mmCIF file of C-alpha atoms in Angstrom:
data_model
loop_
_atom_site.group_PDB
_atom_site.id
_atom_site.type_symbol
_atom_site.label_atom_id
_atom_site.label_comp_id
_atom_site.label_asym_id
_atom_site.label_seq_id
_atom_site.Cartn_x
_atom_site.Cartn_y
_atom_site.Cartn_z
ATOM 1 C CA UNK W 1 0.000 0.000 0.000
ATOM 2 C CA UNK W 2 0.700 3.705 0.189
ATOM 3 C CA UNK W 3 3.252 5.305 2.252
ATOM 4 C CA UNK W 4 3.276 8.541 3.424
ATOM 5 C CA UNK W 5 3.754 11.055 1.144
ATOM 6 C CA UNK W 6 4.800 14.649 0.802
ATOM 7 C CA UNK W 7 4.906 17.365 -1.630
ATOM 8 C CA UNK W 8 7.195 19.051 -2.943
ATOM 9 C CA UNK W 9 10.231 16.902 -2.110
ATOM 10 C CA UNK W 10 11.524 20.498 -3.252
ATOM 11 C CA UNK W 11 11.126 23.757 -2.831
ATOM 12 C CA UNK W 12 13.292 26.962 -3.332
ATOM 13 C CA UNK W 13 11.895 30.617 -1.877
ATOM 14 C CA UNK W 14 12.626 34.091 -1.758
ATOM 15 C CA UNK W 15 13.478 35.443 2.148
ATOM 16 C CA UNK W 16 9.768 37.016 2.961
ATOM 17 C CA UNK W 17 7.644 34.288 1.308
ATOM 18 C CA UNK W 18 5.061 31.980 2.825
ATOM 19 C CA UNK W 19 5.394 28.515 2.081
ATOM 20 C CA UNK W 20 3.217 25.471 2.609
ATOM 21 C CA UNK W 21 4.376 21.994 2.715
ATOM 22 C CA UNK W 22 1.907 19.078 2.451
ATOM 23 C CA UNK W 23 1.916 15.518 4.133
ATOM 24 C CA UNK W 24 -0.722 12.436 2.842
ATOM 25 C CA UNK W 25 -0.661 10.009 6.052
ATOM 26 C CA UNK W 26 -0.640 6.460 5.391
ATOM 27 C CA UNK W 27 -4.744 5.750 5.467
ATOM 28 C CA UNK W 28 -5.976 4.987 9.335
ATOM 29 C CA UNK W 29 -3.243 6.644 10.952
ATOM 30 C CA UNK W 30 -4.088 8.765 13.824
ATOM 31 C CA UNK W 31 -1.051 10.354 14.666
ATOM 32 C CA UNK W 32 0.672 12.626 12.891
ATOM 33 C CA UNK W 33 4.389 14.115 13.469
ATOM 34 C CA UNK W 34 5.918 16.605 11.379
ATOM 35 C CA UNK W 35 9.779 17.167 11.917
ATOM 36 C CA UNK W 36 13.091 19.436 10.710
ATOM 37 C CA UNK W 37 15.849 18.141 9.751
ATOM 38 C CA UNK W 38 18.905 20.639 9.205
ATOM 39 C CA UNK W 39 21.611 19.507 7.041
ATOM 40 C CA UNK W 40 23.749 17.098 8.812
ATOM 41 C CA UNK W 41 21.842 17.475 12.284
ATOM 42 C CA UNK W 42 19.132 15.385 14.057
ATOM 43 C CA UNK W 43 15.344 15.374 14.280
ATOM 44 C CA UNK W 44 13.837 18.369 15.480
ATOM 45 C CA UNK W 45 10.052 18.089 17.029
ATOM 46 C CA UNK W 46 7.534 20.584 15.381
ATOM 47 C CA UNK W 47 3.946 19.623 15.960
ATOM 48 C CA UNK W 48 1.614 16.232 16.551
ATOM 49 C CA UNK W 49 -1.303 15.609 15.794
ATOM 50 C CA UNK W 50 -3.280 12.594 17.291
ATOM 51 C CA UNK W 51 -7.256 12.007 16.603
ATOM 52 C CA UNK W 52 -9.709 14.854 17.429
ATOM 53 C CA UNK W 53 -7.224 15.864 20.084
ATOM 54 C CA UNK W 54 -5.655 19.585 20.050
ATOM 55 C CA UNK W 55 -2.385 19.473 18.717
ATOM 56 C CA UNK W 56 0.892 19.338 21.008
ATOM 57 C CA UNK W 57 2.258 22.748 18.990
ATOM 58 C CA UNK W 58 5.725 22.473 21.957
ATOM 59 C CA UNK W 59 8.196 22.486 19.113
ATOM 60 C CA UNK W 60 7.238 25.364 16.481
ATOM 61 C CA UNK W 61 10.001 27.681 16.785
ATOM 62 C CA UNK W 62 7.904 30.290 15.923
ATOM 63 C CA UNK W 63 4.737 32.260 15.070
ATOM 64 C CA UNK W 64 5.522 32.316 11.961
ATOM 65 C CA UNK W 65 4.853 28.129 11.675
ATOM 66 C CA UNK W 66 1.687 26.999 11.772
ATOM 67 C CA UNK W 67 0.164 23.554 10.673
ATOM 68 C CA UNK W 68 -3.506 22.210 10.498
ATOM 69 C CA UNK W 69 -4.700 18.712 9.829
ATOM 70 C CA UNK W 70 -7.992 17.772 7.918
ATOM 71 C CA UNK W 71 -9.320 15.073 10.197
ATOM 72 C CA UNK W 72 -6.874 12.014 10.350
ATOM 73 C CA UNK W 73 -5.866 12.988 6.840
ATOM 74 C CA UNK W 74 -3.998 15.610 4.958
ATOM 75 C CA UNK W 75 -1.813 17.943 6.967
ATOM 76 C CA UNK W 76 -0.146 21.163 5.853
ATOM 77 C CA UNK W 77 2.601 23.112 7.200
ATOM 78 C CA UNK W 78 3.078 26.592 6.481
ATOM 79 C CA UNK W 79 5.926 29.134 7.463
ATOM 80 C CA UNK W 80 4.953 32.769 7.164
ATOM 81 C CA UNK W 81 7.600 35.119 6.247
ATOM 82 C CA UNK W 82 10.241 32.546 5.159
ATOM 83 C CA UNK W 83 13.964 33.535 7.228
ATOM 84 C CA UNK W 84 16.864 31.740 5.639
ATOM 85 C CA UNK W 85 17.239 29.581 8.873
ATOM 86 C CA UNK W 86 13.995 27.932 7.723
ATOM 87 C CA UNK W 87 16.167 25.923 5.253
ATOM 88 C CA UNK W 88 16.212 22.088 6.301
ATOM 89 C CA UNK W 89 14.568 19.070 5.010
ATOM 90 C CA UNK W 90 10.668 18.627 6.666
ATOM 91 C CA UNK W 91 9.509 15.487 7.422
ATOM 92 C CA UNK W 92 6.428 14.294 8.328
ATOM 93 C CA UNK W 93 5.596 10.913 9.905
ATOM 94 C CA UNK W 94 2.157 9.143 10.645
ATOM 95 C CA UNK W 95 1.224 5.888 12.908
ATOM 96 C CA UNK W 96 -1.713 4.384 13.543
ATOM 97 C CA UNK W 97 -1.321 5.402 17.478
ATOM 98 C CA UNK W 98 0.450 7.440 19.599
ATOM 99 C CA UNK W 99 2.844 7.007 22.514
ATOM 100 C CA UNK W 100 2.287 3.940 24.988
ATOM 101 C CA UNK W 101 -0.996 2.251 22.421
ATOM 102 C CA UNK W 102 -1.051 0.544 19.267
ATOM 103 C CA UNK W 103 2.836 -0.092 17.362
ATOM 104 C CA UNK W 104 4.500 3.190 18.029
ATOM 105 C CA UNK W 105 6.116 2.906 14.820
ATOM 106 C CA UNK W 106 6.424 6.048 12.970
ATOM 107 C CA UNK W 107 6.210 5.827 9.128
ATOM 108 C CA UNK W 108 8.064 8.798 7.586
ATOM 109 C CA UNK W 109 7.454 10.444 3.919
ATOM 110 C CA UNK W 110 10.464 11.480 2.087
ATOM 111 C CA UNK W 111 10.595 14.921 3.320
ATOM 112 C CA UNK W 112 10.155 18.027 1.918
ATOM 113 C CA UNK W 113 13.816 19.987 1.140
ATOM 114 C CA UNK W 114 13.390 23.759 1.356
ATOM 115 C CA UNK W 115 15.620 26.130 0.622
ATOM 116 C CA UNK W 116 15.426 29.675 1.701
ATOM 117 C CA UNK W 117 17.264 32.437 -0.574
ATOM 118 C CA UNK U 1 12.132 20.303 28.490
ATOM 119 C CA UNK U 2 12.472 16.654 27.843
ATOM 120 C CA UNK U 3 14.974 15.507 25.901
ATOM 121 C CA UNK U 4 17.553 12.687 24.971
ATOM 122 C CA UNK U 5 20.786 12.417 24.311
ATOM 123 C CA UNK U 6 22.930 10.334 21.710
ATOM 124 C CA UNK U 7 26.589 9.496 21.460
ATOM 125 C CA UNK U 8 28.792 9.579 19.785
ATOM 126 C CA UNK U 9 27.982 11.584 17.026
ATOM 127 C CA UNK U 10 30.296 9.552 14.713
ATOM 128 C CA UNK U 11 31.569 6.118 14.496
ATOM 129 C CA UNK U 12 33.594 4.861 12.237
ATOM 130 C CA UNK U 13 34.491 0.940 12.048
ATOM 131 C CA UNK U 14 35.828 -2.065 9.678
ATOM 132 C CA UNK U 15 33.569 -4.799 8.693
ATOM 133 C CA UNK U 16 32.906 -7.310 10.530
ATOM 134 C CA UNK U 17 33.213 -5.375 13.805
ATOM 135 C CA UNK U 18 30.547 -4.288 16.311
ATOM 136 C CA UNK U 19 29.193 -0.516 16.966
ATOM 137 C CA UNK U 20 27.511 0.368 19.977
ATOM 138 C CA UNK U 21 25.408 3.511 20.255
ATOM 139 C CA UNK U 22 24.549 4.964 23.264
ATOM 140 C CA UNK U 23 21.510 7.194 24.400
ATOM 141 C CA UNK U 24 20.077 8.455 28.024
ATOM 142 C CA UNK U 25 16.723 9.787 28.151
ATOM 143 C CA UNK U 26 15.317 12.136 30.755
ATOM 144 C CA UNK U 27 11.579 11.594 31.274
ATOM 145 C CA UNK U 28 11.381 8.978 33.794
ATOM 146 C CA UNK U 29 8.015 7.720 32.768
ATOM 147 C CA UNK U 30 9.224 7.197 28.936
ATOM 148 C CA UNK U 31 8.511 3.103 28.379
ATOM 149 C CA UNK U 32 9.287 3.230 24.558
ATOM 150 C CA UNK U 33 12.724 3.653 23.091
ATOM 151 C CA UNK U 34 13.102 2.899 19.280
ATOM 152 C CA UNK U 35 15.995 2.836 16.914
ATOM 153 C CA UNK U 36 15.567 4.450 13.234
ATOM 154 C CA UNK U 37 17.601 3.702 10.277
ATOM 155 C CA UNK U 38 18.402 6.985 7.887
ATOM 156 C CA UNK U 39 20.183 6.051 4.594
ATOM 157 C CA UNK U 40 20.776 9.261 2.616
ATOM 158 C CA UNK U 41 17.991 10.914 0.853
ATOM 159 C CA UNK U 42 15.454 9.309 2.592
ATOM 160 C CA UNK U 43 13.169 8.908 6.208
ATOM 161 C CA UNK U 44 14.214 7.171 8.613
ATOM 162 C CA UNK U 45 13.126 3.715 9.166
ATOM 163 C CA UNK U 46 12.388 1.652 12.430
ATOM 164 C CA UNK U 47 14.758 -0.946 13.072
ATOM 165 C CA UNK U 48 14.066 -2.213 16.312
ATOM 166 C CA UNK U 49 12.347 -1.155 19.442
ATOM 167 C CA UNK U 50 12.224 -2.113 23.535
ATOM 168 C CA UNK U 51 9.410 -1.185 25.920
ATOM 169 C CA UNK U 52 10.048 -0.719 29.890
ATOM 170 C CA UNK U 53 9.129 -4.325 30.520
ATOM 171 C CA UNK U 54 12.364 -5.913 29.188
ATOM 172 C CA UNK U 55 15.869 -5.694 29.662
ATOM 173 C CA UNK U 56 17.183 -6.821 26.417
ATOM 174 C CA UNK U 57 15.799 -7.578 22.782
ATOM 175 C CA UNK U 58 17.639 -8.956 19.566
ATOM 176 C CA UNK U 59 17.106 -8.826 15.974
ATOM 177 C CA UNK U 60 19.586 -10.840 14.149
ATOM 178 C CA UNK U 61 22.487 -8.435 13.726
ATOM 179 C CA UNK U 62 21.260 -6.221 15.705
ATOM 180 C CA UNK U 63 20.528 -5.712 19.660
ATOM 181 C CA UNK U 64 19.233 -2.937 21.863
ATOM 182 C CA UNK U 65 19.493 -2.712 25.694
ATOM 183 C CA UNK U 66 17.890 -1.018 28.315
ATOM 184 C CA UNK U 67 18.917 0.382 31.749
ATOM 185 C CA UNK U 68 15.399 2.078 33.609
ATOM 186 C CA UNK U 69 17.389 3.207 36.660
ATOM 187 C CA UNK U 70 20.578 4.445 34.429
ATOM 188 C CA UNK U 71 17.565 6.156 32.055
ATOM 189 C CA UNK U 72 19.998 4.966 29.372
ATOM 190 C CA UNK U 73 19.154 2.560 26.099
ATOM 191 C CA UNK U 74 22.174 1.255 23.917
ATOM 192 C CA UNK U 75 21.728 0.046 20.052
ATOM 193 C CA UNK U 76 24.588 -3.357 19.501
ATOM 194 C CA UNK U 77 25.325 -3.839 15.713
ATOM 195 C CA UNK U 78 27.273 -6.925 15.342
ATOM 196 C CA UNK U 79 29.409 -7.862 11.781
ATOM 197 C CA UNK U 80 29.255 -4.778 10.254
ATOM 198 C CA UNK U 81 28.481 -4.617 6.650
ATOM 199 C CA UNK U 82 28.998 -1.667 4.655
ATOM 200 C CA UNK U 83 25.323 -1.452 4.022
ATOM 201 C CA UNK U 84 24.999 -1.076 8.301
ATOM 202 C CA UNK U 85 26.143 2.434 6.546
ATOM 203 C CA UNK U 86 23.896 5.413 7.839
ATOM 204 C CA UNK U 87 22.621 8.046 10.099
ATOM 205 C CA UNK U 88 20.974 6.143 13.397
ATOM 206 C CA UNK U 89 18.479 7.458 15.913
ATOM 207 C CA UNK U 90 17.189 6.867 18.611
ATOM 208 C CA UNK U 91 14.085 8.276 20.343
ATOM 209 C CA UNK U 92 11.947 8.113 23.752
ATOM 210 C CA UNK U 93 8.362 8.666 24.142
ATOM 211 C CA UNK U 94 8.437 12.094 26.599
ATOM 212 C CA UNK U 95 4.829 13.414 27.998
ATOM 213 C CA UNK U 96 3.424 9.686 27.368
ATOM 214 C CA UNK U 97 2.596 10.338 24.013
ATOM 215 C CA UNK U 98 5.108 12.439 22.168
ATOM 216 C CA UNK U 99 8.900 11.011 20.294
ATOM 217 C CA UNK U 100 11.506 12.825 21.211
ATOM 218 C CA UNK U 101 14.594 11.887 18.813
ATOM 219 C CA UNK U 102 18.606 11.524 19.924
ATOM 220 C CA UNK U 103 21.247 13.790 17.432
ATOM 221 C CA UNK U 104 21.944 10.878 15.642
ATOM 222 C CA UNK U 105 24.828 9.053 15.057
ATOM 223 C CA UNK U 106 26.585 8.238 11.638
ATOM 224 C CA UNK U 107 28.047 5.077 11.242
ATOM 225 C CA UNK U 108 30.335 4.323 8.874
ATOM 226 C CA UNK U 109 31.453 0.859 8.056
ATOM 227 C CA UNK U 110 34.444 0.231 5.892
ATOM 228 C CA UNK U 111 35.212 -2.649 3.745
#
């Protein structure tokens, strides 16, 4: 079946731009993580998602980050006013529960690489 | 915050040879501690995982470890292969719910 996927696995922006970034869950996943990833570094916690829950928003790094999620589907990311720091690979991740339930296992998309000019 | 830590940062080793990674974690209620896989280009990938309830738990080639009291979880890669080759992390479950990931660690294996 389908993994999760993400769109664009690119994207190059002017300093100042908004920017959205879109992530497809695999189907009946409940959770749903969305990471950075600057070059060479580690896995930096943005925002999760689980059910009807409200979202645990402890990692944006910003106001200018937001992210919404469509049910236990689609979720989009979007950075406001694009700073060239923003530039790092996002990945998103879905499972089909969170913390101590189900698997645990987190299945990630490819990412999304943007650069900031 | 919560958060957890990873060494070392790089490891380099010949084939055939073991690599140990080493993590401590600081949320004292965390029961779930799983390794991911990151080849280059690409997400990472679970490769094994321990709950609370056991000490110990093997895969093949590969075993992880975990301390409770120590708050620390080690990943044990036995005969490297040059395909072992990547970025690994590992990662807690902080606030009962949330994964927090380690730095990573990038292993390289040489022939």
């Amino acid at each position: 079946g389908a993994g999760v996927s993400q769109s664009p696995s690119n994207k190059v922006t002017e300093k100042g731009k908004d920017v959205e970034l879109r992530c497809d869950p695999i189907s009946g996943h409940t959770a749903l993580y969305w990471y950075r990833q600057r070059l060479g570094q580690g896995l930096e916690f943005l925002i999760y998602f689980q059910g009807n829950s409200a979202p645990d928003k402890s990692g944006l790094p910003s106001d200018r980050f937001s992210a919404e999620r469509t049910g236990e589907s689609v979720s989009t990311l979007t950075i406001q006013r694009t700073q060239q720091e923003d530039s790092a690979v996002y990945l998103c991740a879905s499972s089909l529960a969170s913390g101590t339930g189900g698997t645990g296992e987190l299945f990630f998309g490819e990412g999304s690489r943007l650069t900031v000019l | 915050g919560e958060n957890v830590e990873q060494h070392p940062s790089t490891l380099s080793v010949q084939e055939g040879d073991s690599a140990v990674i080493k993590c401590t974690y600081s949320d004292s209620a965390s029961n779930y501690f799983p390794w991911y896989k990151q080849e280059l280009g690409k997400g990472p990938q679970l490769i094994i995982d321990i709950r609370s309830n056991v000490g110990e738990k093997k895969d093949q080639r590969i075993a992880v470890t975990l301390n409770k009291t120590a708050k620390h979880f080690s990943l044990h890669i036995t005969e490297t292969q040059p395909e072992d080759s990547a970025v690994y992390f590992c990662a807690a479950i902080v606030n009962t719910d949330k994964l927090i990931f380690g730095t990573g660690t990038r292993l390289q294996v040489f022939p």
